[in-house]
Amino acid sequence: MRRAELLAAAIRVLQDRDPDTVRVDEVTQAAGTAKGNFYRYFPSWNELLLAVREHFLAQYAGQVRQRLAAVEERADAWAALEMECIRFVDLLIDLGTLHKVLFHGPIADHPIDSPDSAETLVAEAIRAAMHRGAFAAMWMSM
């Protein structure tokens, strides 16, 4: 429970301020806990940033999978794929400066090898569209 509180506090603080200037003390203060608890759950600042990144990816991936599961028709698969591309760009814009910290900052060297990565989501969306026959006309016309 305390880990989730620290994670939620970190997200609030990172979104409200310049993420490059946020420190552990601010996160623990926002969570209403001691600094020692931070290091109990996150051995380093980078571990916290990785957890924040995983949180955003998992949350977004869940929404994508839910929307893709609702697609029923072949023509809808194309529209859904296009809409997911737009939503992904919107997500990156909405993250603002937090995007830089989570994807291009100190944890950029840590690969995103999660089932919630953008590459995995795109592949799932394409497979779902193929399953619904969205690409059949394209292949037949070649």
Coordinates of N, CA and C in Angstrom, one line a residue:
M1 N 0.8 -1.2 0.0 CA 0.0 0.0 0.0 C 0.9 1.3 0.0
R2 N 1.9 1.3 0.8 CA 2.8 2.4 0.9 C 3.5 2.7 -0.4
R3 N 3.8 1.6 -1.1 CA 4.5 1.8 -2.4 C 3.6 2.5 -3.4
A4 N 2.3 2.1 -3.4 CA 1.3 2.7 -4.3 C 1.1 4.2 -3.9
E5 N 1.1 4.5 -2.6 CA 1.0 5.9 -2.2 C 2.2 6.7 -2.7
L6 N 3.4 6.2 -2.5 CA 4.6 6.9 -3.0 C 4.6 7.1 -4.5
L7 N 4.1 6.0 -5.2 CA 4.0 6.1 -6.7 C 3.0 7.2 -7.1
A8 N 1.9 7.2 -6.5 CA 0.9 8.2 -6.8 C 1.4 9.6 -6.5
A9 N 2.0 9.8 -5.3 CA 2.6 11.1 -4.9 C 3.7 11.5 -5.9
A10 N 4.5 10.6 -6.3 CA 5.5 10.9 -7.3 C 4.9 11.4 -8.6
I11 N 3.9 10.7 -9.1 CA 3.3 11.1 -10.3 C 2.7 12.5 -10.2
R12 N 2.0 12.8 -9.1 CA 1.4 14.2 -8.8 C 2.5 15.2 -8.9
V13 N 3.6 15.0 -8.1 CA 4.7 16.0 -8.0 C 5.4 16.1 -9.3
L14 N 5.7 15.0 -10.0 CA 6.4 15.1 -11.3 C 5.5 15.8 -12.4
Q15 N 4.2 15.7 -12.3 CA 3.3 16.4 -13.2 C 3.1 17.8 -12.9
D16 N 3.2 18.2 -11.6 CA 3.0 19.6 -11.2 C 4.2 20.5 -11.3
R17 N 5.4 19.9 -11.3 CA 6.6 20.6 -11.3 C 7.5 20.2 -12.5
D18 N 8.6 20.9 -12.7 CA 9.6 20.5 -13.7 C 10.2 19.2 -13.2
P19 N 10.0 18.1 -13.8 CA 10.4 16.8 -13.4 C 11.9 16.7 -13.1
D20 N 12.7 17.5 -13.8 CA 14.1 17.5 -13.6 C 14.6 18.1 -12.3
T21 N 13.7 18.8 -11.6 CA 14.0 19.4 -10.4 C 13.4 18.7 -9.1
V22 N 12.6 17.8 -9.3 CA 11.9 17.1 -8.2 C 12.9 16.2 -7.5
R23 N 12.8 16.2 -6.2 CA 13.7 15.4 -5.3 C 12.9 14.4 -4.5
V24 N 13.6 13.4 -3.9 CA 12.9 12.4 -3.0 C 12.1 13.1 -1.9
D25 N 12.7 14.1 -1.3 CA 12.0 14.7 -0.1 C 10.6 15.2 -0.5
E26 N 10.5 15.8 -1.7 CA 9.2 16.3 -2.2 C 8.2 15.2 -2.4
V27 N 8.7 14.0 -2.9 CA 7.8 12.9 -3.1 C 7.3 12.3 -1.7
T28 N 8.2 12.2 -0.8 CA 7.9 11.6 0.5 C 7.0 12.6 1.3
Q29 N 7.2 13.9 1.1 CA 6.3 14.8 1.8 C 4.9 14.8 1.2
A30 N 4.8 14.7 -0.1 CA 3.5 14.6 -0.8 C 2.8 13.3 -0.4
A31 N 3.6 12.2 -0.1 CA 3.0 10.9 0.3 C 2.7 10.9 1.8
G32 N 3.2 11.8 2.5 CA 3.0 11.8 4.0 C 3.8 10.7 4.6
T33 N 5.0 10.5 4.2 CA 5.8 9.4 4.8 C 7.2 9.8 4.9
A34 N 8.0 9.0 5.6 CA 9.4 9.2 5.9 C 10.2 8.9 4.7
K35 N 11.4 9.5 4.6 CA 12.3 9.3 3.4 C 12.7 7.8 3.4
G36 N 12.9 7.2 4.6 CA 13.3 5.8 4.6 C 12.3 4.9 3.9
N37 N 11.0 5.2 3.9 CA 10.0 4.4 3.2 C 10.2 4.4 1.7
F38 N 10.7 5.6 1.3 CA 10.9 5.7 -0.2 C 12.0 4.7 -0.6
Y39 N 13.1 4.6 0.1 CA 14.2 3.7 -0.2 C 13.8 2.2 0.1
R40 N 12.8 2.0 0.9 CA 12.4 0.6 1.1 C 11.7 0.1 -0.2
Y41 N 11.0 0.9 -0.9 CA 10.3 0.5 -2.1 C 11.0 0.8 -3.4
F42 N 11.8 1.8 -3.3 CA 12.5 2.2 -4.6 C 14.0 2.5 -4.2
P43 N 14.9 1.5 -4.5 CA 16.3 1.6 -4.1 C 17.0 2.9 -4.6
S44 N 16.4 3.5 -5.7 CA 17.0 4.7 -6.2 C 16.0 5.5 -6.9
W45 N 16.3 6.8 -7.2 CA 15.4 7.7 -7.9 C 15.0 7.1 -9.3
N46 N 16.0 6.4 -10.0 CA 15.8 5.8 -11.3 C 14.8 4.7 -11.2
E47 N 14.8 3.9 -10.1 CA 13.8 2.9 -9.9 C 12.4 3.4 -9.7
L48 N 12.3 4.6 -9.1 CA 11.0 5.2 -9.0 C 10.6 5.7 -10.4
L49 N 11.4 6.3 -11.2 CA 11.1 6.7 -12.5 C 10.7 5.5 -13.4
L50 N 11.4 4.4 -13.3 CA 11.0 3.2 -14.0 C 9.6 2.7 -13.6
A51 N 9.3 2.8 -12.3 CA 7.9 2.4 -11.8 C 6.9 3.3 -12.4
V52 N 7.2 4.6 -12.4 CA 6.2 5.6 -13.0 C 6.0 5.3 -14.5
R53 N 7.1 5.1 -15.2 CA 7.0 4.7 -16.6 C 6.1 3.5 -16.8
E54 N 6.4 2.4 -16.0 CA 5.6 1.2 -16.2 C 4.1 1.4 -15.8
H55 N 3.9 2.3 -14.8 CA 2.5 2.6 -14.5 C 1.8 3.3 -15.7
F56 N 2.4 4.3 -16.3 CA 1.7 4.9 -17.4 C 1.6 4.0 -18.6
L57 N 2.6 3.1 -18.9 CA 2.4 2.2 -20.0 C 1.3 1.2 -19.7
A58 N 1.3 0.6 -18.5 CA 0.3 -0.4 -18.2 C -1.1 0.2 -18.2
Q59 N -1.3 1.4 -17.7 CA -2.6 2.1 -17.7 C -3.0 2.3 -19.2
Y60 N -2.1 2.9 -20.0 CA -2.5 3.2 -21.4 C -2.7 1.9 -22.1
A61 N -1.9 0.9 -21.9 CA -2.1 -0.4 -22.6 C -3.4 -1.1 -22.3
G62 N -3.8 -1.0 -21.1 CA -5.1 -1.5 -20.7 C -6.3 -0.8 -21.5
Q63 N -6.2 0.5 -21.6 CA -7.2 1.2 -22.3 C -7.2 0.8 -23.8
V64 N -6.0 0.7 -24.4 CA -5.9 0.3 -25.8 C -6.5 -1.1 -26.0
R65 N -6.1 -2.0 -25.2 CA -6.6 -3.4 -25.3 C -8.1 -3.5 -25.2
Q66 N -8.6 -2.7 -24.3 CA -10.1 -2.6 -24.1 C -10.8 -2.1 -25.4
R67 N -10.2 -1.0 -25.9 CA -10.8 -0.4 -27.1 C -10.7 -1.4 -28.3
L68 N -9.5 -2.0 -28.5 CA -9.4 -3.0 -29.6 C -10.3 -4.2 -29.5
A69 N -10.5 -4.6 -28.3 CA -11.4 -5.7 -28.1 C -12.9 -5.4 -28.5
A70 N -13.2 -4.1 -28.5 CA -14.6 -3.7 -28.8 C -14.8 -3.6 -30.4
V71 N -13.7 -3.6 -31.1 CA -13.7 -3.5 -32.6 C -14.3 -4.8 -33.2
E72 N -15.3 -4.7 -34.0 CA -16.0 -5.9 -34.5 C -15.9 -6.0 -36.0
E73 N -15.9 -4.9 -36.7 CA -16.0 -5.0 -38.2 C -14.6 -4.7 -38.8
R74 N -14.5 -5.2 -40.0 CA -13.2 -5.0 -40.8 C -12.9 -3.5 -41.0
A75 N -13.9 -2.7 -41.4 CA -13.7 -1.3 -41.6 C -13.4 -0.6 -40.3
D76 N -14.0 -1.0 -39.3 CA -13.7 -0.4 -38.0 C -12.3 -0.7 -37.5
A77 N -11.7 -1.8 -37.9 CA -10.3 -2.1 -37.5 C -9.4 -1.0 -38.1
W78 N -9.6 -0.6 -39.3 CA -8.7 0.5 -39.9 C -8.9 1.7 -39.1
A79 N -10.1 2.1 -38.8 CA -10.4 3.3 -38.1 C -9.8 3.2 -36.6
A80 N -9.9 2.1 -36.0 CA -9.4 1.9 -34.7 C -7.9 2.0 -34.7
L81 N -7.3 1.5 -35.7 CA -5.8 1.5 -35.7 C -5.3 3.0 -35.9
E82 N -6.0 3.7 -36.8 CA -5.7 5.1 -37.0 C -6.0 5.9 -35.7
M83 N -7.1 5.6 -35.0 CA -7.4 6.4 -33.8 C -6.4 6.1 -32.7
E84 N -5.9 4.9 -32.6 CA -4.9 4.5 -31.6 C -3.6 5.3 -31.8
C85 N -3.2 5.5 -33.1 CA -2.1 6.3 -33.4 C -2.2 7.7 -32.9
I86 N -3.4 8.3 -33.1 CA -3.7 9.6 -32.7 C -3.7 9.7 -31.2
R87 N -4.3 8.7 -30.5 CA -4.3 8.7 -29.1 C -2.9 8.6 -28.5
F88 N -2.1 7.8 -29.1 CA -0.7 7.7 -28.6 C 0.0 9.0 -28.7
V89 N -0.1 9.7 -29.8 CA 0.5 11.0 -29.9 C 0.0 11.9 -28.8
D90 N -1.4 11.9 -28.6 CA -2.0 12.7 -27.6 C -1.4 12.4 -26.2
L91 N -1.2 11.1 -25.9 CA -0.7 10.7 -24.6 C 0.7 11.3 -24.4
L92 N 1.5 11.3 -25.4 CA 2.9 11.8 -25.3 C 2.8 13.3 -25.1
I93 N 1.9 14.0 -25.8 CA 1.8 15.4 -25.6 C 1.2 15.7 -24.2
D94 N 0.3 15.0 -23.8 CA -0.3 15.2 -22.4 C 0.7 15.0 -21.3
L95 N 1.6 14.1 -21.5 CA 2.7 13.9 -20.5 C 3.6 15.1 -20.4
G96 N 3.7 15.9 -21.4 CA 4.5 17.1 -21.3 C 5.9 16.8 -21.0
T97 N 6.4 17.6 -20.0 CA 7.9 17.4 -19.7 C 8.1 16.0 -19.0
L98 N 7.1 15.4 -18.5 CA 7.2 14.1 -17.9 C 7.6 13.1 -18.9
H99 N 7.2 13.3 -20.2 CA 7.6 12.4 -21.3 C 9.1 12.4 -21.4
K100 N 9.7 13.6 -21.4 CA 11.2 13.7 -21.5 C 11.9 12.9 -20.4
V101 N 11.4 13.0 -19.2 CA 12.1 12.3 -18.1 C 11.9 10.8 -18.2
L102 N 10.7 10.4 -18.5 CA 10.4 8.9 -18.5 C 10.9 8.2 -19.8
F103 N 11.1 8.9 -20.9 CA 11.5 8.2 -22.1 C 12.8 8.6 -22.7
H104 N 13.3 9.8 -22.3 CA 14.6 10.3 -22.8 C 15.5 10.8 -21.7
G105 N 15.1 10.7 -20.5 CA 15.9 11.2 -19.4 C 16.9 10.1 -18.8
P106 N 17.0 10.1 -17.5 CA 18.0 9.2 -16.9 C 17.7 7.7 -17.0
I107 N 16.5 7.4 -17.3 CA 16.2 5.9 -17.5 C 16.0 5.5 -18.9
A108 N 16.4 6.4 -19.9 CA 16.3 6.1 -21.3 C 17.1 4.8 -21.7
D109 N 18.1 4.5 -21.0 CA 19.0 3.4 -21.3 C 18.3 2.1 -20.9
H110 N 17.3 2.2 -20.0 CA 16.5 1.0 -19.6 C 15.5 0.6 -20.7
P111 N 15.7 -0.5 -21.3 CA 14.7 -0.8 -22.4 C 13.3 -1.1 -21.9
I112 N 12.4 -0.8 -22.7 CA 11.0 -1.1 -22.4 C 10.7 -2.4 -23.0
D113 N 10.9 -3.5 -22.2 CA 10.7 -4.8 -22.7 C 9.4 -5.4 -22.0
S114 N 8.5 -4.6 -21.9 CA 7.2 -4.9 -21.2 C 6.2 -5.3 -22.3
P115 N 5.2 -6.1 -21.8 CA 4.1 -6.4 -22.8 C 3.2 -5.2 -23.1
D116 N 3.5 -4.1 -22.4 CA 2.8 -2.8 -22.6 C 3.6 -1.8 -23.4
S117 N 4.6 -2.2 -24.1 CA 5.4 -1.3 -24.9 C 4.6 -0.8 -26.1
A118 N 5.0 0.3 -26.7 CA 4.3 0.8 -27.9 C 4.4 -0.2 -29.0
E119 N 5.6 -0.8 -29.2 CA 5.8 -1.8 -30.2 C 4.8 -3.0 -30.1
T120 N 4.6 -3.5 -28.9 CA 3.7 -4.6 -28.6 C 2.3 -4.2 -28.9
L121 N 1.9 -3.0 -28.5 CA 0.5 -2.5 -28.7 C 0.2 -2.4 -30.2
V122 N 1.2 -1.8 -30.9 CA 1.0 -1.7 -32.4 C 0.9 -3.0 -33.0
A123 N 1.7 -4.0 -32.6 CA 1.6 -5.3 -33.2 C 0.3 -6.0 -32.9
E124 N -0.2 -5.8 -31.7 CA -1.5 -6.4 -31.3 C -2.6 -5.7 -32.1
A125 N -2.5 -4.4 -32.3 CA -3.6 -3.7 -33.1 C -3.5 -4.2 -34.5
I126 N -2.4 -4.4 -35.1 CA -2.3 -4.9 -36.5 C -2.8 -6.3 -36.6
R127 N -2.4 -7.2 -35.6 CA -2.9 -8.5 -35.6 C -4.4 -8.6 -35.5
A128 N -5.0 -7.7 -34.7 CA -6.5 -7.7 -34.5 C -7.1 -7.2 -35.8
A129 N -6.5 -6.2 -36.5 CA -7.1 -5.8 -37.8 C -7.0 -6.9 -38.8
M130 N -5.8 -7.6 -38.8 CA -5.7 -8.7 -39.8 C -6.7 -9.8 -39.5
H131 N -6.9 -10.1 -38.3 CA -7.9 -11.1 -37.9 C -9.3 -10.8 -38.4
R132 N -9.6 -9.5 -38.4 CA -10.9 -9.0 -38.9 C -10.9 -8.8 -40.4
G133 N -9.8 -9.1 -41.1 CA -9.7 -9.1 -42.5 C -9.5 -7.7 -43.1
A134 N -9.0 -6.8 -42.2 CA -8.8 -5.4 -42.7 C -7.7 -5.3 -43.8
F135 N -6.8 -6.2 -43.9 CA -5.8 -6.1 -44.9 C -6.0 -7.0 -46.1
A136 N -7.1 -7.7 -46.0 CA -7.4 -8.7 -47.1 C -7.5 -8.0 -48.5
A137 N -8.2 -6.9 -48.6 CA -8.4 -6.2 -49.9 C -7.0 -5.7 -50.4
M138 N -6.1 -5.3 -49.5 CA -4.8 -4.8 -49.9 C -4.0 -5.9 -50.5
W139 N -4.0 -7.0 -49.9 CA -3.2 -8.1 -50.4 C -3.7 -8.7 -51.7
M140 N -5.0 -8.7 -51.9 CA -5.6 -9.2 -53.1 C -5.4 -8.3 -54.3
S141 N -5.3 -7.0 -54.1 CA -5.1 -6.1 -55.2 C -3.7 -6.1 -55.7
M142 N -2.8 -6.7 -55.0 CA -1.3 -6.6 -55.4 C -1.0 -7.6 -56.5

